[in-house]
mmCIF file with all atom_site columns, C-alpha atoms in Angstrom:
data_model
loop_
_atom_site.group_PDB
_atom_site.id
_atom_site.type_symbol
_atom_site.label_atom_id
_atom_site.label_alt_id
_atom_site.label_comp_id
_atom_site.label_asym_id
_atom_site.label_entity_id
_atom_site.label_seq_id
_atom_site.pdbx_PDB_ins_code
_atom_site.Cartn_x
_atom_site.Cartn_y
_atom_site.Cartn_z
_atom_site.occupancy
_atom_site.B_iso_or_equiv
_atom_site.pdbx_formal_charge
_atom_site.auth_seq_id
_atom_site.auth_comp_id
_atom_site.auth_asym_id
_atom_site.auth_atom_id
_atom_site.pdbx_PDB_model_num
ATOM 1   C CA . MET R 1 1   ? 0.000  0.000  0.000   1.00 41.00 ? 174 MET R CA 1
ATOM 2   C CA . ASN R 1 2   ? 1.368  3.393  -0.936  1.00 51.00 ? 175 ASN R CA 1
ATOM 3   C CA . MET R 1 3   ? 0.929  6.005  1.783   1.00 52.00 ? 176 MET R CA 1
ATOM 4   C CA . ASP R 1 4   ? 0.765  9.325  -0.003  1.00 54.00 ? 177 ASP R CA 1
ATOM 5   C CA . SER R 1 5   ? -0.381 12.676 1.348   1.00 54.00 ? 178 SER R CA 1
ATOM 6   C CA . ARG R 1 6   ? -2.626 13.006 -1.689  1.00 56.00 ? 179 ARG R CA 1
ATOM 7   C CA . GLY R 1 7   ? -4.767 10.052 -0.601  1.00 53.00 ? 180 GLY R CA 1
ATOM 8   C CA . LYS R 1 8   ? -3.830 8.807  2.844   1.00 61.00 ? 181 LYS R CA 1
ATOM 9   C CA . GLY R 1 9   ? -3.961 5.052  2.986   1.00 59.00 ? 182 GLY R CA 1
ATOM 10  C CA . LYS R 1 10  ? -5.289 4.572  -0.530  1.00 69.00 ? 183 LYS R CA 1
ATOM 11  C CA . THR R 1 11  ? -3.476 2.607  -3.186  1.00 77.00 ? 184 THR R CA 1
ATOM 12  C CA . ILE R 1 12  ? -2.342 4.899  -6.003  1.00 79.00 ? 185 ILE R CA 1
ATOM 13  C CA . PRO R 1 13  ? -2.958 3.669  -9.548  1.00 90.00 ? 186 PRO R CA 1
ATOM 14  C CA . LEU R 1 14  ? 0.275  2.844  -11.365 1.00 89.00 ? 187 LEU R CA 1
ATOM 15  C CA . LEU R 1 15  ? 0.013  5.558  -14.009 1.00 90.00 ? 188 LEU R CA 1
ATOM 16  C CA . ARG R 1 16  ? -0.698 8.208  -11.391 1.00 93.00 ? 189 ARG R CA 1
ATOM 17  C CA . SER R 1 17  ? 2.374  7.130  -9.411  1.00 92.00 ? 190 SER R CA 1
ATOM 18  C CA . PHE R 1 18  ? 4.448  7.610  -12.586 1.00 94.00 ? 191 PHE R CA 1
ATOM 19  C CA . ALA R 1 19  ? 2.988  11.103 -12.928 1.00 95.00 ? 192 ALA R CA 1
ATOM 20  C CA . TYR R 1 20  ? 4.002  11.890 -9.340  1.00 95.00 ? 193 TYR R CA 1
ATOM 21  C CA . ALA R 1 21  ? 7.523  10.651 -10.071 1.00 95.00 ? 194 ALA R CA 1
ATOM 22  C CA . ILE R 1 22  ? 7.747  12.818 -13.190 1.00 96.00 ? 195 ILE R CA 1
ATOM 23  C CA . ASP R 1 23  ? 6.516  15.794 -11.153 1.00 97.00 ? 196 ASP R CA 1
ATOM 24  C CA . GLY R 1 24  ? 9.336  15.135 -8.707  1.00 96.00 ? 197 GLY R CA 1
ATOM 25  C CA . ILE R 1 25  ? 11.927 15.054 -11.473 1.00 97.00 ? 198 ILE R CA 1
ATOM 26  C CA . ARG R 1 26  ? 10.485 18.230 -13.007 1.00 97.00 ? 199 ARG R CA 1
ATOM 27  C CA . THR R 1 27  ? 10.546 19.953 -9.608  1.00 97.00 ? 200 THR R CA 1
ATOM 28  C CA . ALA R 1 28  ? 14.185 18.990 -9.094  1.00 97.00 ? 201 ALA R CA 1
ATOM 29  C CA . ILE R 1 29  ? 15.202 20.308 -12.519 1.00 97.00 ? 202 ILE R CA 1
ATOM 30  C CA . ILE R 1 30  ? 13.386 23.600 -11.945 1.00 97.00 ? 203 ILE R CA 1
ATOM 31  C CA . ALA R 1 31  ? 14.323 24.146 -8.297  1.00 96.00 ? 204 ALA R CA 1
ATOM 32  C CA . GLU R 1 32  ? 17.754 22.567 -7.932  1.00 96.00 ? 205 GLU R CA 1
ATOM 33  C CA . ARG R 1 33  ? 20.770 24.252 -9.542  1.00 96.00 ? 206 ARG R CA 1
ATOM 34  C CA . ASN R 1 34  ? 22.897 21.126 -9.147  1.00 95.00 ? 207 ASN R CA 1
ATOM 35  C CA . MET R 1 35  ? 20.309 19.029 -10.973 1.00 96.00 ? 208 MET R CA 1
ATOM 36  C CA . ARG R 1 36  ? 20.472 21.427 -13.917 1.00 97.00 ? 209 ARG R CA 1
ATOM 37  C CA . ILE R 1 37  ? 24.279 21.194 -13.865 1.00 97.00 ? 210 ILE R CA 1
ATOM 38  C CA . HIS R 1 38  ? 24.058 17.382 -13.893 1.00 96.00 ? 211 HIS R CA 1
ATOM 39  C CA . LEU R 1 39  ? 21.583 17.592 -16.764 1.00 97.00 ? 212 LEU R CA 1
ATOM 40  C CA . LEU R 1 40  ? 23.903 19.836 -18.790 1.00 97.00 ? 213 LEU R CA 1
ATOM 41  C CA . PHE R 1 41  ? 26.897 17.563 -18.261 1.00 97.00 ? 214 PHE R CA 1
ATOM 42  C CA . SER R 1 42  ? 24.765 14.522 -19.069 1.00 97.00 ? 215 SER R CA 1
ATOM 43  C CA . PHE R 1 43  ? 23.902 16.007 -22.466 1.00 98.00 ? 216 PHE R CA 1
ATOM 44  C CA . LEU R 1 44  ? 27.592 16.766 -23.066 1.00 98.00 ? 217 LEU R CA 1
ATOM 45  C CA . VAL R 1 45  ? 28.626 13.239 -22.090 1.00 98.00 ? 218 VAL R CA 1
ATOM 46  C CA . ILE R 1 46  ? 25.908 11.652 -24.246 1.00 98.00 ? 219 ILE R CA 1
ATOM 47  C CA . GLY R 1 47  ? 26.962 13.869 -27.157 1.00 98.00 ? 220 GLY R CA 1
ATOM 48  C CA . GLY R 1 48  ? 30.588 12.853 -26.638 1.00 97.00 ? 221 GLY R CA 1
ATOM 49  C CA . SER R 1 49  ? 29.533 9.214  -26.472 1.00 98.00 ? 222 SER R CA 1
ATOM 50  C CA . PHE R 1 50  ? 27.870 9.472  -29.868 1.00 98.00 ? 223 PHE R CA 1
ATOM 51  C CA . PHE R 1 51  ? 30.764 11.488 -31.299 1.00 97.00 ? 224 PHE R CA 1
ATOM 52  C CA . PHE R 1 52  ? 33.354 8.918  -30.259 1.00 97.00 ? 225 PHE R CA 1
ATOM 53  C CA . SER R 1 53  ? 31.115 5.907  -31.003 1.00 98.00 ? 226 SER R CA 1
ATOM 54  C CA . ILE R 1 54  ? 31.893 4.326  -27.661 1.00 98.00 ? 227 ILE R CA 1
ATOM 55  C CA . THR R 1 55  ? 31.421 0.586  -27.199 1.00 98.00 ? 228 THR R CA 1
ATOM 56  C CA . ARG R 1 56  ? 28.283 -1.058 -25.852 1.00 98.00 ? 229 ARG R CA 1
ATOM 57  C CA . MET R 1 57  ? 30.038 -1.812 -22.550 1.00 98.00 ? 230 MET R CA 1
ATOM 58  C CA . GLU R 1 58  ? 31.161 1.826  -22.244 1.00 98.00 ? 231 GLU R CA 1
ATOM 59  C CA . TRP R 1 59  ? 27.569 2.929  -22.912 1.00 98.00 ? 232 TRP R CA 1
ATOM 60  C CA . LEU R 1 60  ? 26.430 0.750  -20.015 1.00 98.00 ? 233 LEU R CA 1
ATOM 61  C CA . PHE R 1 61  ? 28.857 2.492  -17.672 1.00 98.00 ? 234 PHE R CA 1
ATOM 62  C CA . ILE R 1 62  ? 27.888 5.940  -18.941 1.00 98.00 ? 235 ILE R CA 1
ATOM 63  C CA . ILE R 1 63  ? 24.162 5.232  -18.554 1.00 98.00 ? 236 ILE R CA 1
ATOM 64  C CA . LEU R 1 64  ? 24.713 3.766  -15.094 1.00 98.00 ? 237 LEU R CA 1
ATOM 65  C CA . VAL R 1 65  ? 26.746 6.775  -13.971 1.00 98.00 ? 238 VAL R CA 1
ATOM 66  C CA . ILE R 1 66  ? 24.275 9.324  -15.358 1.00 98.00 ? 239 ILE R CA 1
ATOM 67  C CA . SER R 1 67  ? 21.177 7.598  -13.983 1.00 98.00 ? 240 SER R CA 1
ATOM 68  C CA . GLY R 1 68  ? 22.854 7.040  -10.625 1.00 98.00 ? 241 GLY R CA 1
ATOM 69  C CA . MET R 1 69  ? 23.800 10.705 -10.423 1.00 97.00 ? 242 MET R CA 1
ATOM 70  C CA . PHE R 1 70  ? 20.223 11.815 -11.096 1.00 97.00 ? 243 PHE R CA 1
ATOM 71  C CA . ALA R 1 71  ? 18.789 9.314  -8.613  1.00 98.00 ? 244 ALA R CA 1
ATOM 72  C CA . LEU R 1 72  ? 21.229 10.333 -5.891  1.00 98.00 ? 245 LEU R CA 1
ATOM 73  C CA . GLU R 1 73  ? 20.583 14.028 -6.487  1.00 97.00 ? 246 GLU R CA 1
ATOM 74  C CA . LEU R 1 74  ? 16.825 13.401 -6.189  1.00 98.00 ? 247 LEU R CA 1
ATOM 75  C CA . ILE R 1 75  ? 17.348 11.557 -2.890  1.00 98.00 ? 248 ILE R CA 1
ATOM 76  C CA . ASN R 1 76  ? 19.586 14.371 -1.629  1.00 97.00 ? 249 ASN R CA 1
ATOM 77  C CA . SER R 1 77  ? 16.940 16.960 -2.493  1.00 97.00 ? 250 SER R CA 1
ATOM 78  C CA . ALA R 1 78  ? 14.245 14.908 -0.764  1.00 97.00 ? 251 ALA R CA 1
ATOM 79  C CA . ILE R 1 79  ? 16.355 14.610 2.384   1.00 97.00 ? 252 ILE R CA 1
ATOM 80  C CA . GLU R 1 80  ? 16.995 18.363 2.396   1.00 96.00 ? 253 GLU R CA 1
ATOM 81  C CA . ARG R 1 81  ? 13.284 19.108 2.095   1.00 96.00 ? 254 ARG R CA 1
ATOM 82  C CA . VAL R 1 82  ? 12.292 16.672 4.835   1.00 96.00 ? 255 VAL R CA 1
ATOM 83  C CA . VAL R 1 83  ? 14.902 18.138 7.172   1.00 96.00 ? 256 VAL R CA 1
ATOM 84  C CA . ASP R 1 84  ? 13.678 21.656 6.387   1.00 94.00 ? 257 ASP R CA 1
ATOM 85  C CA . LEU R 1 85  ? 10.104 20.527 7.012   1.00 95.00 ? 258 LEU R CA 1
ATOM 86  C CA . VAL R 1 86  ? 10.936 19.057 10.403  1.00 94.00 ? 259 VAL R CA 1
ATOM 87  C CA . THR R 1 87  ? 12.897 21.993 11.791  1.00 89.00 ? 260 THR R CA 1
ATOM 88  C CA . GLU R 1 88  ? 13.280 25.647 10.938  1.00 85.00 ? 261 GLU R CA 1
ATOM 89  C CA . GLU R 1 89  ? 15.977 26.272 13.501  1.00 90.00 ? 262 GLU R CA 1
ATOM 90  C CA . TYR R 1 90  ? 19.568 25.120 13.352  1.00 92.00 ? 263 TYR R CA 1
ATOM 91  C CA . HIS R 1 91  ? 20.171 21.677 14.770  1.00 93.00 ? 264 HIS R CA 1
ATOM 92  C CA . PRO R 1 92  ? 23.467 19.766 14.522  1.00 95.00 ? 265 PRO R CA 1
ATOM 93  C CA . LEU R 1 93  ? 21.711 16.548 13.458  1.00 95.00 ? 266 LEU R CA 1
ATOM 94  C CA . ALA R 1 94  ? 19.786 18.365 10.736  1.00 95.00 ? 267 ALA R CA 1
ATOM 95  C CA . LYS R 1 95  ? 23.071 19.778 9.453   1.00 96.00 ? 268 LYS R CA 1
ATOM 96  C CA . GLN R 1 96  ? 24.666 16.327 9.565   1.00 97.00 ? 269 GLN R CA 1
ATOM 97  C CA . ALA R 1 97  ? 21.769 14.764 7.631   1.00 96.00 ? 270 ALA R CA 1
ATOM 98  C CA . LYS R 1 98  ? 22.058 17.393 4.901   1.00 96.00 ? 271 LYS R CA 1
ATOM 99  C CA . ASP R 1 99  ? 25.859 17.203 4.843   1.00 97.00 ? 272 ASP R CA 1
ATOM 100 C CA . LEU R 1 100 ? 25.844 13.401 4.646   1.00 98.00 ? 273 LEU R CA 1
ATOM 101 C CA . ALA R 1 101 ? 23.409 13.417 1.725   1.00 97.00 ? 274 ALA R CA 1
ATOM 102 C CA . ALA R 1 102 ? 25.416 16.112 -0.062  1.00 97.00 ? 275 ALA R CA 1
ATOM 103 C CA . GLY R 1 103 ? 28.593 14.142 0.628   1.00 98.00 ? 276 GLY R CA 1
ATOM 104 C CA . ALA R 1 104 ? 27.098 11.071 -1.038  1.00 98.00 ? 277 ALA R CA 1
ATOM 105 C CA . VAL R 1 105 ? 26.295 13.103 -4.149  1.00 97.00 ? 278 VAL R CA 1
ATOM 106 C CA . PHE R 1 106 ? 29.768 14.663 -4.152  1.00 97.00 ? 279 PHE R CA 1
ATOM 107 C CA . LEU R 1 107 ? 31.485 11.285 -3.788  1.00 98.00 ? 280 LEU R CA 1
ATOM 108 C CA . TYR R 1 108 ? 29.417 9.808  -6.615  1.00 98.00 ? 281 TYR R CA 1
ATOM 109 C CA . ALA R 1 109 ? 30.201 12.834 -8.780  1.00 97.00 ? 282 ALA R CA 1
ATOM 110 C CA . ILE R 1 110 ? 33.939 12.334 -8.210  1.00 98.00 ? 283 ILE R CA 1
ATOM 111 C CA . PHE R 1 111 ? 33.719 8.681  -9.198  1.00 98.00 ? 284 PHE R CA 1
ATOM 112 C CA . SER R 1 112 ? 31.558 9.608  -12.197 1.00 97.00 ? 285 SER R CA 1
ATOM 113 C CA . VAL R 1 113 ? 34.291 11.941 -13.417 1.00 97.00 ? 286 VAL R CA 1
ATOM 114 C CA . ILE R 1 114 ? 36.888 9.197  -12.918 1.00 98.00 ? 287 ILE R CA 1
ATOM 115 C CA . ILE R 1 115 ? 34.756 6.768  -14.930 1.00 98.00 ? 288 ILE R CA 1
ATOM 116 C CA . GLY R 1 116 ? 34.326 9.444  -17.612 1.00 97.00 ? 289 GLY R CA 1
ATOM 117 C CA . ILE R 1 117 ? 38.089 9.899  -17.809 1.00 98.00 ? 290 ILE R CA 1
ATOM 118 C CA . ILE R 1 118 ? 38.623 6.138  -18.072 1.00 98.00 ? 291 ILE R CA 1
ATOM 119 C CA . VAL R 1 119 ? 36.046 5.867  -20.875 1.00 98.00 ? 292 VAL R CA 1
ATOM 120 C CA . PHE R 1 120 ? 36.888 9.002  -22.877 1.00 98.00 ? 293 PHE R CA 1
ATOM 121 C CA . PHE R 1 121 ? 40.639 9.473  -22.423 1.00 97.00 ? 294 PHE R CA 1
ATOM 122 C CA . PRO R 1 122 ? 41.644 6.882  -25.044 1.00 97.00 ? 295 PRO R CA 1
ATOM 123 C CA . TYR R 1 123 ? 39.286 8.461  -27.595 1.00 97.00 ? 296 TYR R CA 1
ATOM 124 C CA . ILE R 1 124 ? 40.501 11.982 -26.865 1.00 96.00 ? 297 ILE R CA 1
ATOM 125 C CA . ARG R 1 125 ? 44.134 10.830 -27.021 1.00 96.00 ? 298 ARG R CA 1
ATOM 126 C CA . LYS R 1 126 ? 43.512 9.359  -30.511 1.00 95.00 ? 299 LYS R CA 1
ATOM 127 C CA . LEU R 1 127 ? 42.292 12.770 -31.701 1.00 92.00 ? 300 LEU R CA 1
ATOM 128 C CA . PHE R 1 128 ? 45.653 14.351 -30.898 1.00 91.00 ? 301 PHE R CA 1
ATOM 129 C CA . LEU R 1 129 ? 47.963 11.539 -32.035 1.00 86.00 ? 302 LEU R CA 1
#
């Protein structure tokens, strides 16, 4: 059973739950600067992937990294909003919750860049040799 504030205790039809998820993604893109930055870099990486005709295995890594980054950023934004909803005043645990979520996104972003370097460096090197 899906407990949703829109219909407490009622099961949400599948298509409606997809619409809620899309609303969440749209909200993140509109309201979150970092989500827009991730979106921009995702388009650049996908463009580079087509340009260099990367292998199927490399595509799998690129898709995994991009989708993981979006998912983690959505979770981070949700955590920030819940913390803000619970308390308006400064609390060390609220700060830690936000910092931990942001740290997870930052760590994933670092590893995403490393994976991007591993995938694209050989292609870029070939351009200059």
